[in-house]
PDB file of C-alpha atoms in Angstrom:
ATOM      1  CA  MET A 265      18.745   0.139  -2.258  1.00  0.00           C
ATOM      2  CA  LYS A 266      18.660   0.603  -5.993  1.00  0.00           C
ATOM      3  CA  VAL A 267      16.117   2.630  -7.885  1.00  0.00           C
ATOM      4  CA  GLU A 268      15.574   2.398 -11.632  1.00  0.00           C
ATOM      5  CA  PRO A 269      17.137   5.617 -12.938  1.00  0.00           C
ATOM      6  CA  SER A 270      14.207   6.031 -15.334  1.00  0.00           C
ATOM      7  CA  ILE A 271      11.680   6.171 -12.490  1.00  0.00           C
ATOM      8  CA  LYS A 272      11.305   9.735 -11.301  1.00  0.00           C
ATOM      9  CA  ILE A 273       9.210  10.261  -8.194  1.00  0.00           C
ATOM     10  CA  ASN A 274       7.922  13.745  -7.408  1.00  0.00           C
ATOM     11  CA  LYS A 275       7.509  13.715  -3.619  1.00  0.00           C
ATOM     12  CA  ASP A 276       5.068  16.627  -3.701  1.00  0.00           C
ATOM     13  CA  THR A 277       2.468  14.629  -5.628  1.00  0.00           C
ATOM     14  CA  THR A 278       3.199  11.237  -4.061  1.00  0.00           C
ATOM     15  CA  ILE A 279       1.334   9.300  -1.377  1.00  0.00           C
ATOM     16  CA  CYS A 280       2.602   6.099   0.161  1.00  0.00           C
ATOM     17  CA  ILE A 281       0.366   3.382   1.503  1.00  0.00           C
ATOM     18  CA  THR A 282       1.073   1.413   4.651  1.00  0.00           C
ATOM     19  CA  GLY A 283      -1.105  -0.831   6.724  1.00  0.00           C
ATOM     20  CA  HIS A 284      -1.928  -4.071   8.373  1.00  0.00           C
ATOM     21  CA  ARG A 285      -1.816  -7.610   7.065  1.00  0.00           C
ATOM     22  CA  PRO A 286      -5.018  -9.688   7.077  1.00  0.00           C
ATOM     23  CA  LYS A 287      -4.412 -11.110  10.572  1.00  0.00           C
ATOM     24  CA  SER A 288      -4.753  -7.585  12.003  1.00  0.00           C
ATOM     25  CA  LEU A 289      -7.846  -6.651   9.994  1.00  0.00           C
ATOM     26  CA  PRO A 290     -11.328  -7.393  11.387  1.00  0.00           C
ATOM     27  CA  TRP A 291     -12.291  -9.416   8.310  1.00  0.00           C
ATOM     28  CA  GLY A 292      -8.989 -11.296   7.964  1.00  0.00           C
ATOM     29  CA  TYR A 293      -8.772 -12.785   4.473  1.00  0.00           C
ATOM     30  CA  ASN A 294     -12.555 -12.673   3.901  1.00  0.00           C
ATOM     31  CA  GLU A 295     -12.895  -9.440   1.941  1.00  0.00           C
ATOM     32  CA  ASN A 296     -16.451 -10.303   0.869  1.00  0.00           C
ATOM     33  CA  VAL A 297     -17.990  -9.416   4.231  1.00  0.00           C
ATOM     34  CA  LYS A 298     -20.083  -6.246   4.502  1.00  0.00           C
ATOM     35  CA  THR A 299     -17.605  -4.481   6.799  1.00  0.00           C
ATOM     36  CA  CYS A 300     -14.729  -4.943   4.345  1.00  0.00           C
ATOM     37  CA  ARG A 301     -16.881  -3.797   1.435  1.00  0.00           C
ATOM     38  CA  GLN A 302     -17.713  -0.635   3.412  1.00  0.00           C
ATOM     39  CA  PHE A 303     -14.024  -0.154   4.246  1.00  0.00           C
ATOM     40  CA  LYS A 304     -13.141  -0.420   0.540  1.00  0.00           C
ATOM     41  CA  HIS A 305     -15.868   2.053  -0.400  1.00  0.00           C
ATOM     42  CA  ASP A 306     -14.613   4.571   2.168  1.00  0.00           C
ATOM     43  CA  LEU A 307     -10.997   4.046   1.092  1.00  0.00           C
ATOM     44  CA  LYS A 308     -11.942   4.666  -2.537  1.00  0.00           C
ATOM     45  CA  GLU A 309     -13.517   7.994  -1.508  1.00  0.00           C
ATOM     46  CA  ILE A 310     -10.343   8.939   0.374  1.00  0.00           C
ATOM     47  CA  PHE A 311      -8.186   8.168  -2.669  1.00  0.00           C
ATOM     48  CA  LEU A 312     -10.570  10.106  -4.940  1.00  0.00           C
ATOM     49  CA  ASN A 313     -10.257  13.169  -2.731  1.00  0.00           C
ATOM     50  CA  TYR A 314      -6.466  13.117  -2.950  1.00  0.00           C
ATOM     51  CA  ILE A 315      -6.473  12.475  -6.699  1.00  0.00           C
ATOM     52  CA  LYS A 316      -8.803  15.440  -7.229  1.00  0.00           C
ATOM     53  CA  ASN A 317      -6.392  17.534  -5.140  1.00  0.00           C
ATOM     54  CA  GLY A 318      -3.318  16.756  -7.229  1.00  0.00           C
ATOM     55  CA  LYS A 319      -1.862  13.603  -5.719  1.00  0.00           C
ATOM     56  CA  THR A 320      -1.048  11.491  -8.762  1.00  0.00           C
ATOM     57  CA  THR A 321       1.568   8.955  -7.670  1.00  0.00           C
ATOM     58  CA  PHE A 322       0.940   6.164  -5.191  1.00  0.00           C
ATOM     59  CA  LEU A 323       3.636   3.924  -3.715  1.00  0.00           C
ATOM     60  CA  SER A 324       2.519   0.494  -2.520  1.00  0.00           C
ATOM     61  CA  GLY A 325       4.658  -1.968  -0.588  1.00  0.00           C
ATOM     62  CA  MET A 326       2.548  -4.763  -2.114  1.00  0.00           C
ATOM     63  CA  ALA A 327       2.137  -6.722   1.113  1.00  0.00           C
ATOM     64  CA  GLU A 328      -0.942  -8.786   1.848  1.00  0.00           C
ATOM     65  CA  GLY A 329      -3.874  -6.949   3.370  1.00  0.00           C
ATOM     66  CA  PHE A 330      -4.129  -3.178   3.160  1.00  0.00           C
ATOM     67  CA  ASP A 331      -1.417  -2.740   0.503  1.00  0.00           C
ATOM     68  CA  MET A 332      -3.070  -5.070  -1.986  1.00  0.00           C
ATOM     69  CA  ILE A 333      -6.584  -3.789  -1.206  1.00  0.00           C
ATOM     70  CA  SER A 334      -5.359  -0.228  -1.826  1.00  0.00           C
ATOM     71  CA  THR A 335      -3.571  -1.189  -5.025  1.00  0.00           C
ATOM     72  CA  GLU A 336      -6.720  -2.823  -6.398  1.00  0.00           C
ATOM     73  CA  ILE A 337      -8.777   0.281  -5.628  1.00  0.00           C
ATOM     74  CA  LEU A 338      -6.184   2.569  -7.207  1.00  0.00           C
ATOM     75  CA  LEU A 339      -6.053   0.401 -10.326  1.00  0.00           C
ATOM     76  CA  SER A 340      -9.839   0.684 -10.631  1.00  0.00           C
ATOM     77  CA  LEU A 341      -9.592   4.475 -10.268  1.00  0.00           C
ATOM     78  CA  ARG A 342      -6.852   4.652 -12.901  1.00  0.00           C
ATOM     79  CA  LYS A 343      -9.428   3.584 -15.508  1.00  0.00           C
ATOM     80  CA  LYS A 344     -11.067   7.018 -15.111  1.00  0.00           C
ATOM     81  CA  TYR A 345      -8.111   9.056 -13.834  1.00  0.00           C
ATOM     82  CA  LYS A 346      -5.487   8.136 -16.417  1.00  0.00           C
ATOM     83  CA  ASN A 347      -2.877  10.461 -14.894  1.00  0.00           C
ATOM     84  CA  ILE A 348      -2.398   8.446 -11.713  1.00  0.00           C
ATOM     85  CA  GLU A 349       0.671   6.272 -11.413  1.00  0.00           C
ATOM     86  CA  ILE A 350       0.964   3.236  -9.157  1.00  0.00           C
ATOM     87  CA  ILE A 351       4.461   2.103  -8.246  1.00  0.00           C
ATOM     88  CA  ALA A 352       5.053  -1.232  -6.528  1.00  0.00           C
ATOM     89  CA  VAL A 353       7.914  -0.939  -4.028  1.00  0.00           C
ATOM     90  CA  ILE A 354       8.968  -4.520  -3.427  1.00  0.00           C
ATOM     91  CA  PRO A 355      11.168  -5.267  -0.404  1.00  0.00           C
ATOM     92  CA  CYS A 356      12.756  -8.354  -1.947  1.00  0.00           C
ATOM     93  CA  ILE A 357      12.323 -10.785  -4.791  1.00  0.00           C
ATOM     94  CA  ASN A 358       9.914 -13.561  -3.784  1.00  0.00           C
ATOM     95  CA  GLN A 359       8.394 -11.645  -0.857  1.00  0.00           C
ATOM     96  CA  GLU A 360       5.217 -13.641  -1.620  1.00  0.00           C
ATOM     97  CA  ILE A 361       6.828 -17.101  -1.492  1.00  0.00           C
ATOM     98  CA  LYS A 362       5.155 -18.134   1.801  1.00  0.00           C
ATOM     99  CA  TRP A 363       1.725 -16.764   0.903  1.00  0.00           C
ATOM    100  CA  SER A 364      -1.178 -18.933  -0.223  1.00  0.00           C
ATOM    101  CA  LYS A 365      -1.373 -19.703  -3.953  1.00  0.00           C
ATOM    102  CA  LYS A 366      -4.474 -17.507  -4.193  1.00  0.00           C
ATOM    103  CA  GLN A 367      -2.657 -14.530  -2.647  1.00  0.00           C
ATOM    104  CA  GLN A 368       0.376 -15.145  -4.859  1.00  0.00           C
ATOM    105  CA  ARG A 369      -1.829 -15.032  -7.981  1.00  0.00           C
ATOM    106  CA  ARG A 370      -3.433 -11.826  -6.752  1.00  0.00           C
ATOM    107  CA  TYR A 371      -0.021 -10.285  -6.070  1.00  0.00           C
ATOM    108  CA  HIS A 372       1.352 -11.143  -9.523  1.00  0.00           C
ATOM    109  CA  ARG A 373      -1.826  -9.925 -11.236  1.00  0.00           C
ATOM    110  CA  LEU A 374      -1.495  -6.572  -9.437  1.00  0.00           C
ATOM    111  CA  LEU A 375       2.230  -6.271 -10.130  1.00  0.00           C
ATOM    112  CA  LYS A 376       1.611  -6.612 -13.869  1.00  0.00           C
ATOM    113  CA  LYS A 377      -0.865  -3.734 -13.761  1.00  0.00           C
ATOM    114  CA  CYS A 378       1.313  -1.297 -11.795  1.00  0.00           C
ATOM    115  CA  ASN A 379       3.050   1.408 -13.811  1.00  0.00           C
ATOM    116  CA  ASN A 380       6.446   0.510 -12.380  1.00  0.00           C
ATOM    117  CA  GLN A 381       8.181  -1.785  -9.935  1.00  0.00           C
ATOM    118  CA  ILE A 382      11.094  -0.971  -7.679  1.00  0.00           C
ATOM    119  CA  ILE A 383      12.803  -4.015  -6.159  1.00  0.00           C
ATOM    120  CA  LEU A 384      14.944  -3.072  -3.180  1.00  0.00           C
ATOM    121  CA  SER A 385      16.755  -6.366  -2.536  1.00  0.00           C
ATOM    122  CA  GLN A 386      17.548  -9.420  -4.623  1.00  0.00           C
ATOM    123  CA  LYS A 387      16.929 -11.659  -1.594  1.00  0.00           C
ATOM    124  CA  TYR A 388      15.223 -11.563   1.766  1.00  0.00           C
ATOM    125  CA  THR A 389      17.217  -9.887   4.529  1.00  0.00           C
ATOM    126  CA  PRO A 390      16.226  -9.209   8.146  1.00  0.00           C
ATOM    127  CA  THR A 391      15.893  -5.497   7.298  1.00  0.00           C
ATOM    128  CA  CYS A 392      14.317  -5.556   3.831  1.00  0.00           C
ATOM    129  CA  MET A 393      10.748  -4.931   5.032  1.00  0.00           C
ATOM    130  CA  ASN A 394      11.873  -1.975   7.138  1.00  0.00           C
ATOM    131  CA  ASP A 395      14.003  -0.732   4.220  1.00  0.00           C
ATOM    132  CA  ARG A 396      10.879  -0.849   2.044  1.00  0.00           C
ATOM    133  CA  ASN A 397       8.899   1.142   4.607  1.00  0.00           C
ATOM    134  CA  LYS A 398      11.604   3.792   4.842  1.00  0.00           C
ATOM    135  CA  PHE A 399      11.776   4.003   1.045  1.00  0.00           C
ATOM    136  CA  LEU A 400       8.013   4.569   0.895  1.00  0.00           C
ATOM    137  CA  VAL A 401       8.243   7.437   3.396  1.00  0.00           C
ATOM    138  CA  ASP A 402      11.425   8.958   1.945  1.00  0.00           C
ATOM    139  CA  HIS A 403       9.817   9.267  -1.498  1.00  0.00           C
ATOM    140  CA  SER A 404       6.426  10.654  -0.417  1.00  0.00           C
ATOM    141  CA  SER A 405       4.912  13.793   1.044  1.00  0.00           C
ATOM    142  CA  PHE A 406       1.872  12.036   2.437  1.00  0.00           C
ATOM    143  CA  VAL A 407       0.931   8.709   4.055  1.00  0.00           C
ATOM    144  CA  ILE A 408      -2.385   6.894   4.019  1.00  0.00           C
ATOM    145  CA  ALA A 409      -2.270   4.246   6.724  1.00  0.00           C
ATOM    146  CA  CYS A 410      -4.552   1.495   7.945  1.00  0.00           C
ATOM    147  CA  PHE A 411      -3.592   1.370  11.616  1.00  0.00           C
ATOM    148  CA  ASN A 412      -5.401  -0.161  14.596  1.00  0.00           C
ATOM    149  CA  GLY A 413      -3.201   1.474  17.249  1.00  0.00           C
ATOM    150  CA  LYS A 414      -1.265  -1.666  18.194  1.00  0.00           C
ATOM    151  CA  PRO A 415       2.531  -2.068  17.972  1.00  0.00           C
ATOM    152  CA  SER A 416       3.458  -3.208  14.473  1.00  0.00           C
ATOM    153  CA  GLY A 417       5.500  -2.477  11.385  1.00  0.00           C
ATOM    154  CA  THR A 418       2.782  -0.014  10.423  1.00  0.00           C
ATOM    155  CA  GLN A 419       3.282   1.827  13.713  1.00  0.00           C
ATOM    156  CA  ASN A 420       7.044   1.955  13.089  1.00  0.00           C
ATOM    157  CA  THR A 421       6.448   3.351   9.593  1.00  0.00           C
ATOM    158  CA  LEU A 422       4.116   6.013  10.974  1.00  0.00           C
ATOM    159  CA  LYS A 423       6.675   7.044  13.616  1.00  0.00           C
ATOM    160  CA  TYR A 424       9.290   7.342  10.872  1.00  0.00           C
ATOM    161  CA  ALA A 425       6.889   9.394   8.731  1.00  0.00           C
ATOM    162  CA  GLN A 426       6.211  11.701  11.693  1.00  0.00           C
ATOM    163  CA  SER A 427       9.956  12.173  12.186  1.00  0.00           C
ATOM    164  CA  LYS A 428      10.124  13.264   8.522  1.00  0.00           C
ATOM    165  CA  ASN A 429       7.160  15.634   9.000  1.00  0.00           C
ATOM    166  CA  LEU A 430       4.947  13.890   6.469  1.00  0.00           C
ATOM    167  CA  LYS A 431       1.216  14.480   6.481  1.00  0.00           C
ATOM    168  CA  ILE A 432      -0.634  11.352   7.585  1.00  0.00           C
ATOM    169  CA  GLU A 433      -4.197  10.109   7.276  1.00  0.00           C
ATOM    170  CA  ILE A 434      -5.000   7.107   9.458  1.00  0.00           C
ATOM    171  CA  ILE A 435      -7.914   4.776   8.867  1.00  0.00           C
ATOM    172  CA  ASN A 436      -8.706   2.621  11.886  1.00  0.00           C
ATOM    173  CA  PRO A 437      -9.885  -0.803  10.656  1.00  0.00           C
ATOM    174  CA  ASN A 438     -11.488  -1.476  14.043  1.00  0.00           C
ATOM    175  CA  LEU A 439     -14.223   0.979  13.071  1.00  0.00           C
ATOM    176  CA  TYR A 440     -15.279  -1.682  10.553  1.00  0.00           C
ATOM    177  CA  LYS A 441     -15.872  -4.560  12.957  1.00  0.00           C
ATOM    178  CA  LYS A 442     -18.983  -6.680  12.581  1.00  0.00           C
TER     179      LYS A 442
END
């Protein structure tokens, strides 16, 4: 893993974001439904609370689903809270290659707006997603997770965060079912 030497991450003020892909969210890819809009509203309030309490750096793995939803909310908050920094932690170049064109456009639009990007691998490897998740945890003091309780990469990331004694806030997306 290579980190840009110019990117300094203060763990004490950093939160990482981890969560489910659309297939594990009650609304799937349809973020216009009422339940998803409520989820986004609640998530914005959670982020606001942490920003007001000194958390200023947010690490996003930039995956579909929770990561991109969170990044969009944080970018909207950055308009008012200019001191927050959003860093895209990308597991590999072209992670989005198999996504729909619409999701790829969304991803690239968000990447351009992030303060910085950290690319961990020049190509896909069987471990690059897990490497990304470990990087997120290793450079944070806190985790905000969208987790439905089922075995997943998110669960593995949370177990790793617990082993590193990070503080964790879990949002259960199943509370937002229709």
